[in-house]
Coordinates of C-alpha atoms in Angstrom, one line a residue:
M376 CA -97.9 -115.5 -168.5
T377 CA -95.9 -118.7 -169.1
S378 CA -92.2 -118.8 -169.8
M379 CA -93.0 -119.8 -173.4
S380 CA -95.4 -116.9 -173.8
R381 CA -92.9 -114.4 -172.4
A382 CA -90.3 -115.8 -174.8
R383 CA -92.6 -115.3 -177.8
V384 CA -93.3 -111.7 -176.8
A385 CA -89.6 -111.0 -176.3
R386 CA -88.7 -112.5 -179.6
R387 CA -91.4 -110.5 -181.4
I388 CA -90.1 -107.2 -179.9
A389 CA -86.5 -108.1 -180.8
A390 CA -87.5 -109.1 -184.3
G391 CA -89.4 -105.8 -184.7
A392 CA -86.3 -104.0 -183.6
A393 CA -84.0 -105.9 -186.0
Y394 CA -86.3 -105.5 -189.0
G395 CA -87.6 -102.0 -188.4
G396 CA -91.0 -103.0 -187.2
G397 CA -93.5 -100.7 -185.5
G398 CA -94.1 -100.3 -181.9
V399 CA -95.0 -103.6 -180.2
G400 CA -96.9 -102.3 -177.1
L401 CA -95.7 -103.2 -173.6
V402 CA -99.2 -102.7 -172.2
G403 CA -102.7 -102.6 -173.6
A404 CA -104.0 -99.4 -175.2
A405 CA -106.8 -99.2 -172.6
A406 CA -104.2 -98.8 -169.8
V407 CA -102.4 -95.9 -171.4
G408 CA -104.4 -93.2 -169.7
L409 CA -104.1 -94.8 -166.3
V410 CA -100.3 -95.4 -166.8
L411 CA -99.7 -91.8 -167.7
T412 CA -101.7 -90.4 -164.8
E413 CA -100.2 -92.6 -162.2
M414 CA -96.7 -92.1 -163.6
R415 CA -97.0 -88.4 -163.4
L416 CA -97.9 -88.6 -159.7
A417 CA -95.0 -91.0 -159.1
R418 CA -92.5 -88.9 -161.0
R419 CA -93.6 -85.7 -159.1
H420 CA -93.1 -87.6 -155.8
V421 CA -89.7 -88.8 -156.9
N422 CA -88.5 -85.5 -158.2
N423 CA -89.4 -83.8 -154.9
G424 CA -86.9 -86.0 -153.1
A425 CA -84.1 -86.0 -155.7
T426 CA -81.1 -83.6 -155.9
G427 CA -80.1 -84.6 -159.4
R428 CA -76.4 -84.5 -158.5
V429 CA -74.2 -87.5 -159.3
P430 CA -70.8 -88.0 -157.7
L431 CA -67.9 -87.9 -160.2
A432 CA -66.3 -91.3 -160.0
D433 CA -63.9 -91.3 -163.0
G434 CA -60.4 -92.2 -162.1
V435 CA -58.0 -95.2 -161.7
Y436 CA -58.9 -97.8 -159.1
G437 CA -56.5 -100.3 -157.6
S438 CA -53.4 -98.3 -158.4
G439 CA -51.5 -100.4 -155.9
Y440 CA -51.7 -103.4 -158.3
G441 CA -49.8 -101.5 -161.0
R442 CA -46.9 -103.3 -162.7
S443 CA -44.2 -101.6 -164.8
G444 CA -45.3 -101.3 -168.4
E445 CA -48.8 -102.7 -167.9
P446 CA -51.6 -100.2 -168.6
P447 CA -54.8 -100.3 -166.5
L448 CA -57.9 -102.1 -167.8
R449 CA -60.3 -99.7 -169.2
L450 CA -63.9 -99.8 -168.0
A451 CA -66.7 -97.6 -169.3
M452 CA -70.2 -97.1 -167.8
L453 CA -73.1 -96.2 -170.1
G454 CA -76.8 -95.8 -169.5
D455 CA -79.1 -93.8 -167.3
S456 CA -79.2 -92.6 -163.7
T457 CA -78.6 -96.1 -162.3
A458 CA -75.4 -96.4 -164.3
A459 CA -74.3 -92.9 -163.2
G460 CA -75.1 -93.6 -159.5
Q461 CA -77.7 -91.0 -158.8
G462 CA -79.0 -91.1 -155.3
V463 CA -75.7 -91.5 -153.4
H464 CA -73.3 -88.9 -152.1
R465 CA -69.8 -90.4 -152.5
A466 CA -68.0 -91.5 -155.6
G467 CA -67.0 -94.8 -154.1
Q468 CA -70.7 -95.7 -153.6
T469 CA -71.6 -95.5 -157.3
P470 CA -71.9 -98.8 -159.3
G471 CA -69.0 -97.8 -161.6
A472 CA -66.6 -97.3 -158.7
L473 CA -67.8 -100.5 -157.0
L474 CA -67.3 -102.5 -160.3
A475 CA -63.9 -100.9 -160.9
S476 CA -62.7 -101.7 -157.4
G477 CA -64.0 -105.3 -157.7
L478 CA -62.5 -105.8 -161.1
A479 CA -59.1 -104.5 -160.0
A480 CA -59.1 -106.9 -157.1
V481 CA -59.9 -109.9 -159.2
A482 CA -57.5 -109.0 -162.1
E483 CA -54.8 -107.7 -159.7
R484 CA -54.4 -104.8 -162.1
P485 CA -55.5 -101.1 -162.0
V486 CA -58.8 -100.2 -163.6
S487 CA -59.5 -96.9 -165.3
L488 CA -63.1 -95.9 -165.0
H489 CA -64.8 -93.6 -167.5
N490 CA -68.5 -93.0 -166.9
V491 CA -70.6 -91.3 -169.6
A492 CA -74.0 -92.4 -168.3
L493 CA -76.6 -89.6 -168.2
P494 CA -79.5 -89.4 -165.6
G495 CA -82.8 -89.4 -167.4
A496 CA -81.3 -91.0 -170.5
T497 CA -83.3 -93.4 -172.7
S498 CA -81.9 -95.9 -175.1
D499 CA -81.9 -93.3 -177.8
D500 CA -79.0 -91.6 -176.1
L501 CA -76.7 -94.6 -176.4
D502 CA -75.5 -93.6 -179.8
R503 CA -74.1 -90.4 -178.3
Q504 CA -72.6 -92.2 -175.3
V505 CA -70.9 -94.9 -177.5
A506 CA -69.4 -92.1 -179.6
L507 CA -67.9 -90.6 -176.4
V508 CA -66.1 -93.8 -175.4
V509 CA -64.9 -95.1 -178.8
A510 CA -63.8 -91.6 -180.0
A511 CA -61.7 -90.9 -176.9
P512 CA -58.0 -90.2 -177.4
L513 CA -57.2 -93.6 -175.9
A514 CA -58.1 -96.9 -177.4
A515 CA -61.6 -98.2 -177.0
P516 CA -62.5 -99.6 -173.5
D517 CA -61.7 -103.2 -172.7
I518 CA -65.2 -103.6 -171.4
C519 CA -68.4 -101.5 -171.1
V520 CA -71.3 -101.9 -168.7
I521 CA -74.7 -100.6 -170.0
M522 CA -77.6 -100.1 -167.6
I523 CA -80.6 -98.7 -169.4
G524 CA -84.4 -99.2 -169.9
A525 CA -86.3 -97.8 -166.9
N526 CA -86.9 -94.4 -168.5
D527 CA -87.9 -96.1 -171.8
V528 CA -90.7 -97.8 -169.8
T529 CA -91.9 -94.7 -167.9
R530 CA -91.8 -92.6 -171.1
R531 CA -93.7 -95.2 -173.1
I532 CA -91.0 -95.5 -175.8
P533 CA -91.8 -98.4 -178.1
P534 CA -89.8 -101.4 -177.0
T535 CA -88.8 -102.1 -180.6
R536 CA -87.1 -98.7 -180.8
S537 CA -85.4 -99.2 -177.4
V538 CA -84.0 -102.6 -178.4
R539 CA -82.9 -101.3 -181.8
H540 CA -80.8 -98.6 -180.2
L541 CA -79.3 -100.9 -177.6
S542 CA -78.5 -103.6 -180.2
A543 CA -76.8 -101.0 -182.3
A544 CA -74.7 -99.8 -179.3
V545 CA -73.6 -103.3 -178.5
R546 CA -72.8 -104.0 -182.1
R547 CA -70.7 -100.9 -182.4
L548 CA -68.8 -101.6 -179.2
R549 CA -68.1 -105.2 -180.1
A550 CA -66.8 -104.0 -183.5
A551 CA -64.3 -101.8 -181.7
G552 CA -63.1 -104.8 -179.8
T553 CA -64.9 -104.0 -176.5
E554 CA -66.6 -106.6 -174.4
V555 CA -70.1 -105.6 -173.4
V556 CA -72.2 -106.5 -170.3
V557 CA -75.8 -105.1 -170.3
G558 CA -77.7 -104.8 -167.0
T559 CA -81.3 -105.2 -168.3
C560 CA -84.3 -103.1 -167.3
P561 CA -85.0 -103.3 -163.6
D562 CA -88.4 -104.2 -162.1
L563 CA -90.2 -100.9 -161.8
G564 CA -93.1 -102.5 -160.0
T565 CA -91.6 -102.0 -156.6
I566 CA -91.0 -98.3 -156.7
E567 CA -92.6 -96.9 -153.5
P568 CA -94.6 -94.0 -155.0
V569 CA -96.1 -96.3 -157.7
R570 CA -99.5 -97.7 -156.7
Q571 CA -101.7 -100.5 -158.1
P572 CA -102.7 -101.2 -160.8
L573 CA -99.6 -99.5 -162.2
R574 CA -97.3 -101.7 -160.2
W575 CA -98.5 -104.8 -162.1
L576 CA -98.3 -103.0 -165.4
A577 CA -94.8 -101.6 -164.7
R578 CA -93.6 -105.0 -163.6
R579 CA -94.9 -106.6 -166.8
A580 CA -93.5 -103.9 -169.0
S581 CA -90.1 -104.0 -167.3
R582 CA -89.8 -107.8 -167.7
Q583 CA -90.9 -107.7 -171.3
L584 CA -88.3 -105.1 -172.2
A585 CA -85.6 -106.8 -170.2
A586 CA -86.2 -110.1 -172.1
A587 CA -86.1 -108.3 -175.4
Q588 CA -83.0 -106.4 -174.4
T589 CA -81.3 -109.7 -173.7
I590 CA -82.1 -111.1 -177.1
G591 CA -80.9 -108.0 -178.9
S592 CA -77.7 -107.8 -176.8
V593 CA -76.7 -111.5 -177.0
E594 CA -77.3 -111.7 -180.7
Q595 CA -74.8 -108.8 -181.1
G596 CA -72.1 -110.5 -179.0
G597 CA -72.8 -109.0 -175.6
R598 CA -73.7 -110.6 -172.3
T599 CA -76.6 -109.6 -170.1
V600 CA -77.4 -109.7 -166.3
S601 CA -81.0 -109.4 -165.1
L602 CA -81.2 -106.5 -162.7
G603 CA -84.6 -107.3 -161.3
D604 CA -83.1 -107.1 -157.8
L605 CA -82.2 -103.5 -158.3
L606 CA -85.8 -102.6 -157.7
G607 CA -87.2 -106.1 -157.1
P608 CA -88.7 -108.2 -154.3
E609 CA -85.6 -107.9 -152.1
F610 CA -86.0 -104.1 -152.3
A611 CA -89.7 -104.2 -151.7
A612 CA -89.1 -106.1 -148.5
N613 CA -86.5 -103.7 -147.3
P614 CA -87.3 -100.3 -148.8
R615 CA -85.8 -98.2 -146.0
E616 CA -82.5 -100.0 -146.3
L617 CA -82.2 -100.5 -150.1
F618 CA -83.9 -97.4 -151.6
G619 CA -82.3 -94.0 -151.5
P620 CA -83.9 -90.8 -150.1
D621 CA -85.9 -90.1 -153.3
H622 CA -87.6 -93.6 -153.0
Y623 CA -86.7 -94.3 -156.6
H624 CA -83.0 -94.7 -157.0
P625 CA -81.1 -97.3 -154.9
S626 CA -79.2 -96.4 -151.8
A627 CA -75.4 -97.1 -151.5
E628 CA -76.3 -100.7 -150.3
G629 CA -78.7 -101.1 -153.1
Y630 CA -76.1 -100.1 -155.7
A631 CA -73.6 -102.5 -154.0
T632 CA -76.2 -105.4 -154.4
A633 CA -76.6 -104.6 -158.1
A634 CA -72.8 -104.2 -158.7
M635 CA -72.1 -107.5 -157.1
A636 CA -74.6 -109.2 -159.3
V637 CA -72.8 -107.8 -162.4
L638 CA -69.2 -108.3 -161.3
P639 CA -68.9 -112.1 -162.0
T640 CA -70.2 -111.6 -165.5
L641 CA -67.8 -108.6 -166.0
C642 CA -64.9 -110.8 -164.9
A643 CA -66.1 -113.8 -167.0
A644 CA -66.3 -111.6 -170.1
L645 CA -62.6 -110.7 -169.7
G646 CA -61.5 -114.3 -169.0
L647 CA -60.8 -113.6 -165.4
W648 CA -63.4 -116.1 -163.9
P649 CA -62.3 -119.6 -163.0
A650 CA -62.6 -121.8 -166.2
G651 CA -64.2 -124.6 -164.2
E652 CA -67.2 -122.4 -163.4
E653 CA -67.9 -121.3 -167.0
G654 CA -69.8 -124.4 -168.0
P655 CA -73.5 -125.0 -167.0
D656 CA -74.2 -126.4 -163.5
A657 CA -77.3 -128.6 -163.6
S658 CA -77.7 -128.3 -159.8
R659 CA -78.4 -124.5 -160.3
R660 CA -80.7 -125.1 -163.2
E661 CA -78.2 -123.7 -165.7
G662 CA -78.0 -124.8 -169.3
F663 CA -78.2 -124.2 -173.0
L664 CA -81.5 -122.8 -174.2
P665 CA -82.9 -121.0 -177.3
V666 CA -82.0 -117.4 -176.7
A667 CA -85.6 -116.2 -176.4
R668 CA -86.4 -118.8 -173.8
A669 CA -83.2 -118.0 -171.8
A670 CA -84.1 -114.3 -172.0
A671 CA -87.6 -114.9 -170.6
E672 CA -86.2 -117.0 -167.7
A673 CA -83.5 -114.4 -166.9
A674 CA -86.1 -111.6 -166.8
S675 CA -88.0 -113.4 -164.1
E676 CA -84.9 -114.1 -161.9
A677 CA -82.6 -111.3 -161.0
G678 CA -78.9 -111.9 -161.2
T679 CA -79.2 -114.4 -164.0
E680 CA -76.6 -114.2 -166.8
V681 CA -77.2 -114.9 -170.5
A682 CA -74.4 -115.2 -173.0
A683 CA -74.2 -116.4 -176.6
A684 CA -73.5 -120.1 -177.1
M685 CA -74.4 -121.4 -180.5
P686 CA -75.3 -119.2 -183.5
T687 CA -77.8 -121.7 -184.8
G688 CA -79.9 -124.5 -183.4
P689 CA -83.2 -126.3 -183.8
R690 CA -85.0 -123.0 -182.9
G691 CA -82.6 -120.4 -183.9
P692 CA -79.6 -119.0 -181.9
W693 CA -79.0 -120.6 -178.5
A694 CA -77.6 -119.1 -175.3
L695 CA -76.0 -120.2 -172.0
L696 CA -78.1 -119.3 -169.0
K697 CA -76.1 -119.1 -165.8
R698 CA -77.0 -118.4 -162.2
R699 CA -73.7 -117.3 -160.8
R700 CA -73.2 -117.6 -157.0
R701 CA -73.5 -114.3 -155.2
R702 CA -72.6 -113.7 -151.5
R703 CA -74.4 -111.2 -149.4
V704 CA -73.6 -107.5 -150.0
R705 CA -71.8 -107.0 -146.7
E706 CA -69.5 -109.9 -147.5
T707 CA -68.5 -108.5 -150.9
E708 CA -68.7 -104.8 -150.8
P709 CA -65.2 -103.4 -151.4
A710 CA -63.5 -101.1 -149.0
A711 CA -63.0 -97.5 -149.9
P712 CA -61.1 -97.7 -153.2
S713 CA -57.7 -96.4 -153.9
R714 CA -58.5 -94.0 -156.6
T715 CA -56.5 -91.5 -158.6
R716 CA -57.7 -89.2 -161.3
P717 CA -56.5 -90.0 -164.8

C-alpha cells in the first residue's frame, strides 16, 4: 500500500470518527475468523506468562531540583498496559517513571507523576481516565501522555470508534489547559506468539489505526509519536533483550527505548526543547505536509512526531512531521530516580 493510499484510509477512518460514521474495517471480513482463532491462541500464550501486576510509580521525581515556591510539573499517564508499565518489576522501569525522570532533568524542576492507565484498557476507557486526572483536587496536569490502541486491534473494535474516543479525550484535556502527547498504536505484527498470516494482518491494522489516531489527535491540538519501535523491527531482531517474560509486553530496556522516543516531544510540547530544533530539517526529511499524509508516513517510521502546523491548506489541515534525533537506550536511560510519594 502506497503512502497516499495509507493516507486516504487514515483520513476515511478519522472522518468516520468525527462524523459518527460506522465501522471502517481494519481487515477484510474474510480474515475475521482467522484473526479471532490466531489471536485466541496468542492471548492464551501471553496470559500464561503474565503476572498482571504493575509497579506503583506515582510520586515526585527529581526532588533535588526543587526551588522555593515553585510547584512540580504535573505529568499524567493514560492508556493501557504499556502506559502502566506491565511486564517490569520496579517502579523506576515503567515508562511513566522514565519520562518523569527525564523531564525533571531537562526542566531542572521536580515532576509529579500520576498514572491512571489500566492494563487491558481500550480507547473506550479514556473518558473515565480523563475524568480522574481533570477532576483531581489539584489543577489539571501540565502534560498528559496517552498510550493506547493495541487492545482495540486485538478486540476488533471499529477504528472509527477508537479514534472518536481518543479525539474526545485529547479535546477535553486541551480544553483544561493540558498539553497532550499520544504514543500511537504499536506494531503488533512482531509479537512472538503471533504467527503468519496474522502477523501481516496485525501489522496492517496497527499502522492504519496509528495513522488515524494521529489525524484525530493532531486536529484536536495534541502531538503524536509513532511507537512502532515498541513492538517493531528492532524488537523482532532482539526479542530476548527487548521483550518481557510474557513475550508480549516490553522489558525494562524495551520501555526505555519507547520512553526515549517520546521524551523529546514531551519536552517540546512544554517549550523546553531548544528553539533552533523546532523547525523542519530537510536533511532528516522533515517538513510540512497535509495531516493525513504526515500521519501515514509517521505510522511507517517509529519515533516520528506529528504536530499541528496550519489549520487550513490546499488539502485541508497541515502538520509538521519531525524525526527527532534519538541516542541509543544505554546512553539515555536515566539512573534510578529520586522519588518521593506525593
